[in-house]
PDB file of C-alpha atoms (C1' of nucleotides) in Angstrom:
ATOM      1  CA  MET A   1      15.905   3.751  31.182  1.00 71.00           C
ATOM      2  CA  VAL A   2      19.279   5.143  30.259  1.00 85.00           C
ATOM      3  CA  ILE A   3      19.901   5.908  26.617  1.00 88.00           C
ATOM      4  CA  ARG A   4      23.259   4.754  25.395  1.00 92.00           C
ATOM      5  CA  ASN A   5      25.381   6.675  23.004  1.00 94.00           C
ATOM      6  CA  THR A   6      26.373   3.901  20.668  1.00 95.00           C
ATOM      7  CA  LYS A   7      28.612   4.143  17.662  1.00 96.00           C
ATOM      8  CA  GLN A   8      25.712   3.215  15.385  1.00 96.00           C
ATOM      9  CA  ARG A   9      23.528   5.951  16.793  1.00 96.00           C
ATOM     10  CA  GLN A  10      26.237   8.538  16.333  1.00 96.00           C
ATOM     11  CA  ILE A  11      26.773   7.503  12.744  1.00 97.00           C
ATOM     12  CA  ILE A  12      23.086   7.628  11.885  1.00 97.00           C
ATOM     13  CA  GLN A  13      22.681  11.074  13.399  1.00 96.00           C
ATOM     14  CA  GLN A  14      25.765  12.276  11.610  1.00 96.00           C
ATOM     15  CA  VAL A  15      24.515  10.967   8.283  1.00 96.00           C
ATOM     16  CA  LEU A  16      21.237  12.826   8.729  1.00 95.00           C
ATOM     17  CA  THR A  17      22.996  15.975   9.807  1.00 94.00           C
ATOM     18  CA  GLU A  18      25.374  16.032   6.886  1.00 94.00           C
ATOM     19  CA  ALA A  19      22.858  15.063   4.239  1.00 91.00           C
ATOM     20  CA  GLY A  20      21.045  18.383   4.152  1.00 84.00           C
ATOM     21  CA  ARG A  21      18.083  16.698   2.537  1.00 90.00           C
ATOM     22  CA  PRO A  22      15.613  14.010   3.615  1.00 93.00           C
ATOM     23  CA  LEU A  23      16.989  10.484   3.348  1.00 94.00           C
ATOM     24  CA  SER A  24      15.250   7.173   2.941  1.00 95.00           C
ATOM     25  CA  ILE A  25      15.999   4.263   5.247  1.00 96.00           C
ATOM     26  CA  ASP A  26      18.062   2.751   2.502  1.00 95.00           C
ATOM     27  CA  GLU A  27      20.027   5.921   1.869  1.00 95.00           C
ATOM     28  CA  ILE A  28      20.750   6.153   5.577  1.00 97.00           C
ATOM     29  CA  LEU A  29      21.783   2.516   5.698  1.00 97.00           C
ATOM     30  CA  ARG A  30      24.149   2.806   2.772  1.00 96.00           C
ATOM     31  CA  ALA A  31      25.730   5.998   4.037  1.00 96.00           C
ATOM     32  CA  ALA A  32      26.118   4.583   7.535  1.00 97.00           C
ATOM     33  CA  GLN A  33      27.610   1.349   6.268  1.00 96.00           C
ATOM     34  CA  ARG A  34      30.439   3.276   4.684  1.00 96.00           C
ATOM     35  CA  GLN A  35      31.553   3.973   8.239  1.00 96.00           C
ATOM     36  CA  LYS A  36      30.523   0.653   9.733  1.00 95.00           C
ATOM     37  CA  PRO A  37      29.724  -2.075   7.216  1.00 95.00           C
ATOM     38  CA  SER A  38      28.282  -4.434   9.798  1.00 95.00           C
ATOM     39  CA  LEU A  39      25.516  -1.980  10.678  1.00 96.00           C
ATOM     40  CA  GLY A  40      22.168  -3.642  10.075  1.00 96.00           C
ATOM     41  CA  ILE A  41      18.956  -2.298   8.633  1.00 97.00           C
ATOM     42  CA  ALA A  42      16.971  -3.073  11.772  1.00 97.00           C
ATOM     43  CA  THR A  43      19.230  -0.706  13.667  1.00 97.00           C
ATOM     44  CA  VAL A  44      18.482   2.036  11.177  1.00 97.00           C
ATOM     45  CA  TYR A  45      14.758   1.462  11.537  1.00 97.00           C
ATOM     46  CA  ARG A  46      14.977   1.429  15.319  1.00 97.00           C
ATOM     47  CA  ASN A  47      17.145   4.507  15.625  1.00 97.00           C
ATOM     48  CA  VAL A  48      15.147   6.518  13.150  1.00 96.00           C
ATOM     49  CA  LYS A  49      11.987   5.566  14.984  1.00 95.00           C
ATOM     50  CA  ASP A  50      13.503   6.746  18.252  1.00 94.00           C
ATOM     51  CA  LEU A  51      14.657   9.999  16.673  1.00 93.00           C
ATOM     52  CA  VAL A  52      11.153  10.687  15.419  1.00 92.00           C
ATOM     53  CA  GLU A  53       9.526   9.745  18.708  1.00 90.00           C
ATOM     54  CA  ASP A  54      11.872  12.007  20.611  1.00 89.00           C
ATOM     55  CA  GLY A  55      11.149  14.839  18.217  1.00 88.00           C
ATOM     56  CA  ASN A  56      14.695  15.047  16.892  1.00 91.00           C
ATOM     57  CA  ALA A  57      13.707  14.047  13.384  1.00 92.00           C
ATOM     58  CA  VAL A  58      10.572  14.168  11.272  1.00 90.00           C
ATOM     59  CA  ALA A  59       9.255  11.830   8.629  1.00 90.00           C
ATOM     60  CA  VAL A  60       8.983  13.302   5.159  1.00 89.00           C
ATOM     61  CA  ASP A  61       6.204  11.366   3.514  1.00 85.00           C
ATOM     62  CA  LEU A  62       5.987  11.751  -0.222  1.00 83.00           C
ATOM     63  CA  PRO A  63       2.974  10.268  -1.928  1.00 76.00           C
ATOM     64  CA  GLY A  64       3.493   6.749  -3.159  1.00 77.00           C
ATOM     65  CA  GLU A  65       6.959   6.248  -1.717  1.00 83.00           C
ATOM     66  CA  GLY A  66       8.483   5.036   1.473  1.00 84.00           C
ATOM     67  CA  PRO A  67       9.168   7.731   4.050  1.00 91.00           C
ATOM     68  CA  ARG A  68      12.359   9.751   4.264  1.00 93.00           C
ATOM     69  CA  TYR A  69      13.697  11.451   7.336  1.00 94.00           C
ATOM     70  CA  GLU A  70      15.248  14.783   8.135  1.00 93.00           C
ATOM     71  CA  LEU A  71      16.354  16.423  11.347  1.00 92.00           C
ATOM     72  CA  ALA A  72      13.700  18.429  13.138  1.00 89.00           C
ATOM     73  CA  GLY A  73      13.643  22.136  13.806  1.00 84.00           C
ATOM     74  CA  LYS A  74      13.737  23.467  10.287  1.00 83.00           C
ATOM     75  CA  GLY A  75      10.494  25.400  10.461  1.00 79.00           C
ATOM     76  CA  HIS A  76       7.616  25.092   8.066  1.00 82.00           C
ATOM     77  CA  HIS A  77       8.667  24.045   4.575  1.00 85.00           C
ATOM     78  CA  HIS A  78       7.836  21.626   1.819  1.00 87.00           C
ATOM     79  CA  HIS A  79       9.690  19.402  -0.594  1.00 88.00           C
ATOM     80  CA  PHE A  80      10.725  19.124  -4.186  1.00 90.00           C
ATOM     81  CA  ARG A  81      11.346  15.741  -5.730  1.00 88.00           C
ATOM     82  CA  CYS A  82      13.442  15.348  -8.833  1.00 88.00           C
ATOM     83  CA  SER A  83      11.700  12.944 -11.195  1.00 83.00           C
ATOM     84  CA  SER A  84      15.028  12.138 -12.741  1.00 82.00           C
ATOM     85  CA  CYS A  85      17.314  11.268  -9.840  1.00 83.00           C
ATOM     86  CA  ALA A  86      14.608  10.835  -7.151  1.00 83.00           C
ATOM     87  CA  LYS A  87      16.472  13.070  -4.736  1.00 86.00           C
ATOM     88  CA  VAL A  88      14.304  15.196  -2.498  1.00 88.00           C
ATOM     89  CA  PHE A  89      15.096  18.800  -1.632  1.00 88.00           C
ATOM     90  CA  GLU A  90      13.597  21.308   0.748  1.00 85.00           C
ATOM     91  CA  THR A  91      11.635  24.300  -0.471  1.00 84.00           C
ATOM     92  CA  LYS A  92      12.117  27.684   1.108  1.00 73.00           C
ATOM     93  CA  ALA A  93       8.705  28.650   2.261  1.00 66.00           C
ATOM     94  CA  CYS A  94       5.074  27.872   1.981  1.00 62.00           C
ATOM     95  CA  ILE A  95       2.103  28.992  -0.013  1.00 65.00           C
ATOM     96  CA  GLY A  96      -0.849  30.579   1.694  1.00 64.00           C
ATOM     97  CA  LYS A  97      -4.423  30.808   0.482  1.00 66.00           C
ATOM     98  CA  LEU A  98      -5.504  27.252   1.103  1.00 71.00           C
ATOM     99  CA  ARG A  99      -8.759  28.315   2.692  1.00 70.00           C
ATOM    100  CA  GLY A 100     -10.586  28.697  -0.610  1.00 74.00           C
ATOM    101  CA  LEU A 101      -9.948  25.147  -1.780  1.00 77.00           C
ATOM    102  CA  VAL A 102     -12.581  23.550   0.336  1.00 82.00           C
ATOM    103  CA  PRO A 103     -16.086  24.525   1.513  1.00 84.00           C
ATOM    104  CA  ARG A 104     -16.349  26.743   4.592  1.00 84.00           C
ATOM    105  CA  GLN A 105     -17.640  23.846   6.679  1.00 86.00           C
ATOM    106  CA  PHE A 106     -14.267  22.126   6.575  1.00 88.00           C
ATOM    107  CA  GLU A 107     -11.691  22.908   9.220  1.00 88.00           C
ATOM    108  CA  ILE A 108      -8.139  22.955   7.896  1.00 88.00           C
ATOM    109  CA  THR A 109      -5.415  22.137  10.377  1.00 86.00           C
ATOM    110  CA  GLY A 110      -2.480  21.269   8.178  1.00 85.00           C
ATOM    111  CA  HIS A 111      -1.261  20.528   4.698  1.00 87.00           C
ATOM    112  CA  ASN A 112       1.397  18.782   2.717  1.00 85.00           C
ATOM    113  CA  LEU A 113       2.792  20.042  -0.565  1.00 86.00           C
ATOM    114  CA  VAL A 114       5.211  18.272  -2.859  1.00 87.00           C
ATOM    115  CA  LEU A 115       6.635  19.749  -6.028  1.00 88.00           C
ATOM    116  CA  TYR A 116       7.850  17.536  -8.845  1.00 89.00           C
ATOM    117  CA  GLY A 117      10.274  18.368 -11.592  1.00 89.00           C
ATOM    118  CA  ARG A 118      13.943  18.208 -12.351  1.00 89.00           C
ATOM    119  CA  CYS A 119      16.760  19.467 -10.215  1.00 89.00           C
ATOM    120  CA  PRO A 120      19.545  21.673 -11.601  1.00 91.00           C
ATOM    121  CA  ASP A 121      21.973  18.750 -11.873  1.00 90.00           C
ATOM    122  CA  CYS A 122      19.627  16.596 -13.897  1.00 90.00           C
ATOM    123  CA  LEU A 123      18.632  19.516 -16.117  1.00 89.00           C
ATOM    124  CA  ALA A 124      22.284  20.193 -16.861  1.00 91.00           C
ATOM    125  CA  ARG A 125      22.887  16.534 -17.598  1.00 87.00           C
ATOM    126  CA  ALA A 126      19.903  16.459 -19.965  1.00 80.00           C
ATOM    127  CA  LYS A 127      21.184  19.474 -21.871  1.00 78.00           C
ATOM    128  CA  LYS A 128      24.603  17.927 -22.261  1.00 78.00           C
ATOM    129  CA  LEU A 129      23.097  14.727 -23.649  1.00 75.00           C
ATOM    130  CA  ILE A 130      21.089  16.628 -26.222  1.00 70.00           C
ATOM    131  CA  GLY A 131      24.201  18.465 -27.308  1.00 64.00           C
ATOM    132  CA  SER A 132      26.141  15.245 -27.842  1.00 62.00           C
ATOM    133  CA  ARG A 133      23.530  12.857 -29.199  1.00 56.00           C
ATOM    134  CA  LYS A 134      23.871  11.421 -32.679  1.00 46.00           C
ATOM    135  CA  LYS A 135      22.130  13.369 -35.426  1.00 39.00           C
TER     136      LYS A 135
ATOM    137  CA  MET B   1      -5.157  -9.020 -26.919  1.00 73.00           C
ATOM    138  CA  VAL B   2      -8.869  -8.766 -26.337  1.00 84.00           C
ATOM    139  CA  ILE B   3      -9.977  -7.319 -23.048  1.00 88.00           C
ATOM    140  CA  ARG B   4     -12.799  -9.249 -21.486  1.00 93.00           C
ATOM    141  CA  ASN B   5     -15.679  -7.677 -19.706  1.00 94.00           C
ATOM    142  CA  THR B   6     -15.835  -9.879 -16.661  1.00 96.00           C
ATOM    143  CA  LYS B   7     -18.282  -9.673 -13.808  1.00 97.00           C
ATOM    144  CA  GLN B   8     -15.452  -8.786 -11.419  1.00 96.00           C
ATOM    145  CA  ARG B   9     -14.270  -5.952 -13.597  1.00 96.00           C
ATOM    146  CA  GLN B  10     -17.775  -4.536 -13.860  1.00 97.00           C
ATOM    147  CA  ILE B  11     -18.230  -4.657 -10.100  1.00 97.00           C
ATOM    148  CA  ILE B  12     -14.918  -2.947  -9.389  1.00 97.00           C
ATOM    149  CA  GLN B  13     -15.638  -0.169 -11.865  1.00 96.00           C
ATOM    150  CA  GLN B  14     -19.106   0.277 -10.441  1.00 96.00           C
ATOM    151  CA  VAL B  15     -17.762   0.518  -6.907  1.00 96.00           C
ATOM    152  CA  LEU B  16     -15.341   3.247  -7.942  1.00 95.00           C
ATOM    153  CA  THR B  17     -18.022   5.085  -9.879  1.00 94.00           C
ATOM    154  CA  GLU B  18     -20.504   5.100  -7.043  1.00 93.00           C
ATOM    155  CA  ALA B  19     -18.040   5.960  -4.300  1.00 90.00           C
ATOM    156  CA  GLY B  20     -17.531   9.593  -5.267  1.00 83.00           C
ATOM    157  CA  ARG B  21     -14.317   9.667  -3.314  1.00 87.00           C
ATOM    158  CA  PRO B  22     -10.976   7.867  -3.570  1.00 92.00           C
ATOM    159  CA  LEU B  23     -11.047   4.309  -2.224  1.00 93.00           C
ATOM    160  CA  SER B  24      -8.283   2.113  -0.886  1.00 94.00           C
ATOM    161  CA  ILE B  25      -7.738  -1.408  -2.197  1.00 96.00           C
ATOM    162  CA  ASP B  26      -9.363  -2.719   0.921  1.00 95.00           C
ATOM    163  CA  GLU B  27     -12.379  -0.463   0.617  1.00 94.00           C
ATOM    164  CA  ILE B  28     -12.790  -1.602  -2.979  1.00 96.00           C
ATOM    165  CA  LEU B  29     -12.431  -5.237  -1.999  1.00 97.00           C
ATOM    166  CA  ARG B  30     -15.001  -5.023   0.764  1.00 96.00           C
ATOM    167  CA  ALA B  31     -17.507  -3.138  -1.367  1.00 96.00           C
ATOM    168  CA  ALA B  32     -17.027  -5.529  -4.286  1.00 97.00           C
ATOM    169  CA  GLN B  33     -17.361  -8.602  -2.100  1.00 96.00           C
ATOM    170  CA  ARG B  34     -20.832  -7.494  -1.087  1.00 96.00           C
ATOM    171  CA  GLN B  35     -21.788  -8.300  -4.678  1.00 96.00           C
ATOM    172  CA  LYS B  36     -19.503 -11.289  -5.161  1.00 95.00           C
ATOM    173  CA  PRO B  37     -18.004 -12.694  -1.970  1.00 95.00           C
ATOM    174  CA  SER B  38     -15.582 -14.999  -3.786  1.00 95.00           C
ATOM    175  CA  LEU B  39     -13.823 -12.049  -5.399  1.00 97.00           C
ATOM    176  CA  GLY B  40     -10.176 -12.109  -4.392  1.00 96.00           C
ATOM    177  CA  ILE B  41      -7.829  -9.310  -3.448  1.00 97.00           C
ATOM    178  CA  ALA B  42      -5.430 -10.167  -6.281  1.00 97.00           C
ATOM    179  CA  THR B  43      -8.206  -9.429  -8.720  1.00 97.00           C
ATOM    180  CA  VAL B  44      -8.720  -6.025  -7.171  1.00 98.00           C
ATOM    181  CA  TYR B  45      -5.015  -5.250  -7.419  1.00 97.00           C
ATOM    182  CA  ARG B  46      -4.889  -6.430 -11.016  1.00 97.00           C
ATOM    183  CA  ASN B  47      -7.966  -4.579 -12.168  1.00 97.00           C
ATOM    184  CA  VAL B  48      -7.053  -1.367 -10.448  1.00 96.00           C
ATOM    185  CA  LYS B  49      -3.609  -1.579 -11.980  1.00 95.00           C
ATOM    186  CA  ASP B  50      -5.157  -2.025 -15.422  1.00 94.00           C
ATOM    187  CA  LEU B  51      -7.526   0.874 -14.847  1.00 94.00           C
ATOM    188  CA  VAL B  52      -4.639   3.126 -13.935  1.00 92.00           C
ATOM    189  CA  GLU B  53      -2.485   1.960 -16.834  1.00 90.00           C
ATOM    190  CA  ASP B  54      -5.303   2.539 -19.289  1.00 89.00           C
ATOM    191  CA  GLY B  55      -5.865   5.988 -17.855  1.00 88.00           C
ATOM    192  CA  ASN B  56      -9.353   5.242 -16.574  1.00 91.00           C
ATOM    193  CA  ALA B  57      -8.401   5.727 -12.948  1.00 92.00           C
ATOM    194  CA  VAL B  58      -5.718   7.583 -11.067  1.00 90.00           C
ATOM    195  CA  ALA B  59      -3.888   6.756  -7.879  1.00 90.00           C
ATOM    196  CA  VAL B  60      -4.469   9.182  -5.043  1.00 89.00           C
ATOM    197  CA  ASP B  61      -1.329   8.933  -2.992  1.00 84.00           C
ATOM    198  CA  LEU B  62      -1.509  10.520   0.412  1.00 82.00           C
ATOM    199  CA  PRO B  63       1.728  10.733   2.338  1.00 75.00           C
ATOM    200  CA  GLY B  64       2.329   7.799   4.630  1.00 76.00           C
ATOM    201  CA  GLU B  65      -0.661   5.766   3.571  1.00 82.00           C
ATOM    202  CA  GLY B  66      -1.423   3.146   0.998  1.00 84.00           C
ATOM    203  CA  PRO B  67      -2.788   4.517  -2.264  1.00 90.00           C
ATOM    204  CA  ARG B  68      -6.436   5.108  -2.986  1.00 93.00           C
ATOM    205  CA  TYR B  69      -7.993   5.205  -6.408  1.00 94.00           C
ATOM    206  CA  GLU B  70     -10.544   7.354  -8.139  1.00 93.00           C
ATOM    207  CA  LEU B  71     -11.880   7.457 -11.685  1.00 91.00           C
ATOM    208  CA  ALA B  72      -9.967   9.661 -14.081  1.00 88.00           C
ATOM    209  CA  GLY B  73     -11.201  12.717 -15.899  1.00 82.00           C
ATOM    210  CA  LYS B  74     -11.960  14.975 -12.975  1.00 81.00           C
ATOM    211  CA  GLY B  75      -9.553  17.718 -13.969  1.00 77.00           C
ATOM    212  CA  HIS B  76      -6.876  19.141 -11.765  1.00 81.00           C
ATOM    213  CA  HIS B  77      -7.736  18.989  -8.095  1.00 84.00           C
ATOM    214  CA  HIS B  78      -6.318  18.000  -4.746  1.00 86.00           C
ATOM    215  CA  HIS B  79      -7.490  16.220  -1.657  1.00 87.00           C
ATOM    216  CA  PHE B  80      -8.612  16.845   1.861  1.00 89.00           C
ATOM    217  CA  ARG B  81      -8.210  14.144   4.469  1.00 87.00           C
ATOM    218  CA  CYS B  82     -10.273  14.178   7.623  1.00 86.00           C
ATOM    219  CA  SER B  83      -7.994  13.384  10.541  1.00 82.00           C
ATOM    220  CA  SER B  84     -10.995  12.148  12.449  1.00 80.00           C
ATOM    221  CA  CYS B  85     -12.716   9.678  10.120  1.00 80.00           C
ATOM    222  CA  ALA B  86      -9.843   9.230   7.622  1.00 80.00           C
ATOM    223  CA  LYS B  87     -12.154   9.795   4.664  1.00 81.00           C
ATOM    224  CA  VAL B  88     -10.629  11.623   1.747  1.00 86.00           C
ATOM    225  CA  PHE B  89     -12.473  14.313  -0.197  1.00 85.00           C
ATOM    226  CA  GLU B  90     -11.707  16.219  -3.351  1.00 82.00           C
ATOM    227  CA  THR B  91     -10.904  19.906  -3.299  1.00 83.00           C
ATOM    228  CA  LYS B  92     -12.315  22.245  -5.897  1.00 72.00           C
ATOM    229  CA  ALA B  93      -9.328  23.877  -7.414  1.00 66.00           C
ATOM    230  CA  CYS B  94      -5.677  24.466  -7.078  1.00 62.00           C
ATOM    231  CA  ILE B  95      -3.298  27.054  -5.786  1.00 65.00           C
ATOM    232  CA  GLY B  96      -0.940  28.846  -8.105  1.00 64.00           C
ATOM    233  CA  LYS B  97       2.324  30.595  -7.312  1.00 66.00           C
ATOM    234  CA  LEU B  98       4.510  27.581  -6.724  1.00 71.00           C
ATOM    235  CA  ARG B  99       7.331  29.029  -8.747  1.00 70.00           C
ATOM    236  CA  GLY B 100       8.759  31.054  -5.898  1.00 74.00           C
ATOM    237  CA  LEU B 101       9.206  28.102  -3.559  1.00 78.00           C
ATOM    238  CA  VAL B 102      12.324  26.786  -5.169  1.00 83.00           C
ATOM    239  CA  PRO B 103      15.383  28.356  -6.824  1.00 85.00           C
ATOM    240  CA  ARG B 104      15.095  29.368 -10.483  1.00 85.00           C
ATOM    241  CA  GLN B 105      17.338  26.504 -11.565  1.00 86.00           C
ATOM    242  CA  PHE B 106      14.693  23.962 -10.700  1.00 88.00           C
ATOM    243  CA  GLU B 107      12.146  22.976 -13.309  1.00 88.00           C
ATOM    244  CA  ILE B 108       8.695  22.364 -11.860  1.00 88.00           C
ATOM    245  CA  THR B 109       6.496  19.940 -13.754  1.00 86.00           C
ATOM    246  CA  GLY B 110       3.863  18.985 -11.228  1.00 85.00           C
ATOM    247  CA  HIS B 111       2.770  19.070  -7.643  1.00 87.00           C
ATOM    248  CA  ASN B 112       0.705  17.321  -5.054  1.00 85.00           C
ATOM    249  CA  LEU B 113      -1.190  19.046  -2.271  1.00 85.00           C
ATOM    250  CA  VAL B 114      -3.024  17.426   0.597  1.00 87.00           C
ATOM    251  CA  LEU B 115      -5.041  19.328   3.173  1.00 87.00           C
ATOM    252  CA  TYR B 116      -5.642  17.911   6.615  1.00 88.00           C
ATOM    253  CA  GLY B 117      -8.363  18.803   9.034  1.00 89.00           C
ATOM    254  CA  ARG B 118     -11.833  17.775  10.015  1.00 89.00           C
ATOM    255  CA  CYS B 119     -14.779  17.308   7.692  1.00 88.00           C
ATOM    256  CA  PRO B 120     -18.187  18.860   8.422  1.00 90.00           C
ATOM    257  CA  ASP B 121     -19.608  15.592   9.772  1.00 89.00           C
ATOM    258  CA  CYS B 122     -16.820  15.090  12.256  1.00 89.00           C
ATOM    259  CA  LEU B 123     -16.922  18.734  13.325  1.00 89.00           C
ATOM    260  CA  ALA B 124     -20.648  18.462  13.969  1.00 90.00           C
ATOM    261  CA  ARG B 125     -20.130  15.276  15.932  1.00 87.00           C
ATOM    262  CA  ALA B 126     -17.432  16.940  18.015  1.00 78.00           C
ATOM    263  CA  LYS B 127     -19.679  19.864  18.835  1.00 77.00           C
ATOM    264  CA  LYS B 128     -22.482  17.581  19.908  1.00 77.00           C
ATOM    265  CA  LEU B 129     -20.143  15.709  22.233  1.00 75.00           C
ATOM    266  CA  ILE B 130     -19.008  18.928  23.861  1.00 69.00           C
ATOM    267  CA  GLY B 131     -22.618  19.970  24.383  1.00 63.00           C
ATOM    268  CA  SER B 132     -23.488  16.697  26.108  1.00 61.00           C
ATOM    269  CA  ARG B 133     -20.383  15.976  28.109  1.00 55.00           C
ATOM    270  CA  LYS B 134     -20.507  15.897  31.874  1.00 45.00           C
ATOM    271  CA  LYS B 135     -19.840  19.172  33.638  1.00 39.00           C
TER     272      LYS B 135
ATOM    273  C1'  DA C   1      28.441  -6.401  36.225  1.00 63.67           C
ATOM    274  C1'  DT C   2      24.489  -4.498  34.497  1.00 63.67           C
ATOM    275  C1'  DC C   3      21.215  -3.851  31.119  1.00 63.67           C
ATOM    276  C1'  DT C   4      20.453  -1.439  26.633  1.00 63.67           C
ATOM    277  C1'  DC C   5      21.506  -1.868  21.816  1.00 63.67           C
ATOM    278  C1'  DT C   6      22.831  -4.519  17.979  1.00 63.67           C
ATOM    279  C1'  DG C   7      22.712  -7.993  14.318  1.00 63.67           C
ATOM    280  C1'  DC C   8      20.651 -11.781  12.722  1.00 63.67           C
ATOM    281  C1'  DA C   9      16.795 -14.326  11.448  1.00 63.67           C
ATOM    282  C1'  DA C  10      12.103 -15.118  11.855  1.00 63.67           C
ATOM    283  C1'  DA C  11       7.573 -12.911  11.798  1.00 63.67           C
ATOM    284  C1'  DT C  12       4.362  -9.729   9.952  1.00 63.67           C
ATOM    285  C1'  DG C  13       1.797  -7.126   6.582  1.00 63.67           C
ATOM    286  C1'  DT C  14       1.208  -5.699   1.899  1.00 63.67           C
ATOM    287  C1'  DT C  15       1.498  -6.224  -2.971  1.00 63.67           C
ATOM    288  C1'  DT C  16       2.817  -9.222  -6.870  1.00 63.67           C
ATOM    289  C1'  DT C  17       3.173 -13.520  -9.404  1.00 63.67           C
ATOM    290  C1'  DG C  18       2.722 -18.538 -11.075  1.00 63.67           C
ATOM    291  C1'  DC C  19      -0.381 -21.663 -12.305  1.00 63.67           C
ATOM    292  C1'  DA C  20      -4.463 -24.597 -12.903  1.00 63.67           C
ATOM    293  C1'  DT C  21      -9.038 -23.660 -13.851  1.00 63.67           C
ATOM    294  C1'  DC C  22     -12.961 -20.843 -15.245  1.00 63.67           C
ATOM    295  C1'  DA C  23     -15.541 -18.196 -18.328  1.00 63.67           C
ATOM    296  C1'  DG C  24     -15.945 -14.376 -22.201  1.00 63.67           C
ATOM    297  C1'  DC C  25     -15.773 -14.158 -26.795  1.00 63.67           C
TER     298       DC C  25
ATOM    299  C1'  DG D   1     -12.211 -24.044 -28.222  1.00 63.67           C
ATOM    300  C1'  DC D   2      -9.123 -20.342 -27.593  1.00 63.67           C
ATOM    301  C1'  DT D   3      -7.101 -17.467 -24.530  1.00 63.67           C
ATOM    302  C1'  DG D   4      -7.496 -13.836 -21.077  1.00 63.67           C
ATOM    303  C1'  DA D   5      -9.078 -13.387 -16.242  1.00 63.67           C
ATOM    304  C1'  DT D   6      -9.747 -15.328 -11.765  1.00 63.67           C
ATOM    305  C1'  DG D   7      -8.688 -17.397  -7.226  1.00 63.67           C
ATOM    306  C1'  DC D   8      -5.615 -19.535  -4.603  1.00 63.67           C
ATOM    307  C1'  DA D   9      -1.261 -20.053  -2.626  1.00 63.67           C
ATOM    308  C1'  DA D  10       3.474 -19.032  -2.918  1.00 63.67           C
ATOM    309  C1'  DA D  11       6.802 -15.387  -3.674  1.00 63.67           C
ATOM    310  C1'  DA D  12       8.607 -10.984  -3.263  1.00 63.67           C
ATOM    311  C1'  DC D  13       9.221  -6.750  -0.602  1.00 63.67           C
ATOM    312  C1'  DA D  14       9.269  -3.680   3.261  1.00 63.67           C
ATOM    313  C1'  DT D  15       9.092  -3.194   8.115  1.00 63.67           C
ATOM    314  C1'  DT D  16       8.916  -5.054  12.843  1.00 63.67           C
ATOM    315  C1'  DT D  17      10.128  -8.140  16.464  1.00 63.67           C
ATOM    316  C1'  DG D  18      12.452 -11.946  19.463  1.00 63.67           C
ATOM    317  C1'  DC D  19      16.508 -13.241  21.182  1.00 63.67           C
ATOM    318  C1'  DA D  20      21.381 -14.197  22.270  1.00 63.67           C
ATOM    319  C1'  DG D  21      25.383 -11.914  22.548  1.00 63.67           C
ATOM    320  C1'  DA D  22      28.163  -7.398  22.264  1.00 63.67           C
ATOM    321  C1'  DG D  23      29.244  -3.176  24.149  1.00 63.67           C
ATOM    322  C1'  DA D  24      28.260   1.294  26.867  1.00 63.67           C
ATOM    323  C1'  DT D  25      27.944   2.868  31.421  1.00 63.67           C
TER     324       DT D  25
END
DNA sequence: ATCTCTGCAAATGTTTTGCATCAGC
DNA sequence: GCTGATGCAAAACATTTGCAGAGAT
């Protein structure tokens, strides 16, 4: 089966490449539609699925939310989610010392860490609002 | 608005109390229906929602899966999910040192950690299988 | 010209909601 | 007897799939 290099596929890959952070299906759709409005959501789902299956992208699953996707090959890292704007960012590295969390009889093979808080932009915005609110 | 102590509500609370681990909506439904087969899934959703809103239960959101629920008041802890039997267990404590993972401009207010691996039961089962497999 | 990919719409699965009825209080 | 809770079925969402036609090779 020959894989075709369609316009839609190019756009979706480009969107993921340029984002620099994990994107939801909807974020991908909206960004891609700026280049090709007729692009449908099923195409996003199908292409993202293919990307993940081929190992070119990975799903970023945050608890309680639909998955987001980022390009593969970034090494081990985790994510930070801004509670204010809901954007998700990558963290630099990883904590160690997980072994002690669970009895010795458990075998640990992996882990998933998500930090929550506010990103610099939202913090700045909050400060500005406080400065200008009515007294 | 007076909250009524219905049979269904009692059963659902009892199921969560006796489970000792986080349960999915479906697990709750099945366990509750053993005591009252006519109990509907909408009732489970509604009661669990109420429990969470009133702070008597908390959602345990593992990445990529529907939420599970456990009773509140267990203090800060995380979860371990067995990749083999899909059961979820509580971990004792929590790691520190999250501060360094993200640039100083980020404000961290919370986090979520999930460990993956195999639980003692599944490890034991695996060992037994190896011992008895054909040579 | 072939045959995969796309876009649409229908199907699926999950969670929520409207409403008549049931049952705590 | 009020009125909140339940059970059912319909609605609302999110994701997947079938299919005819468009477009890449």
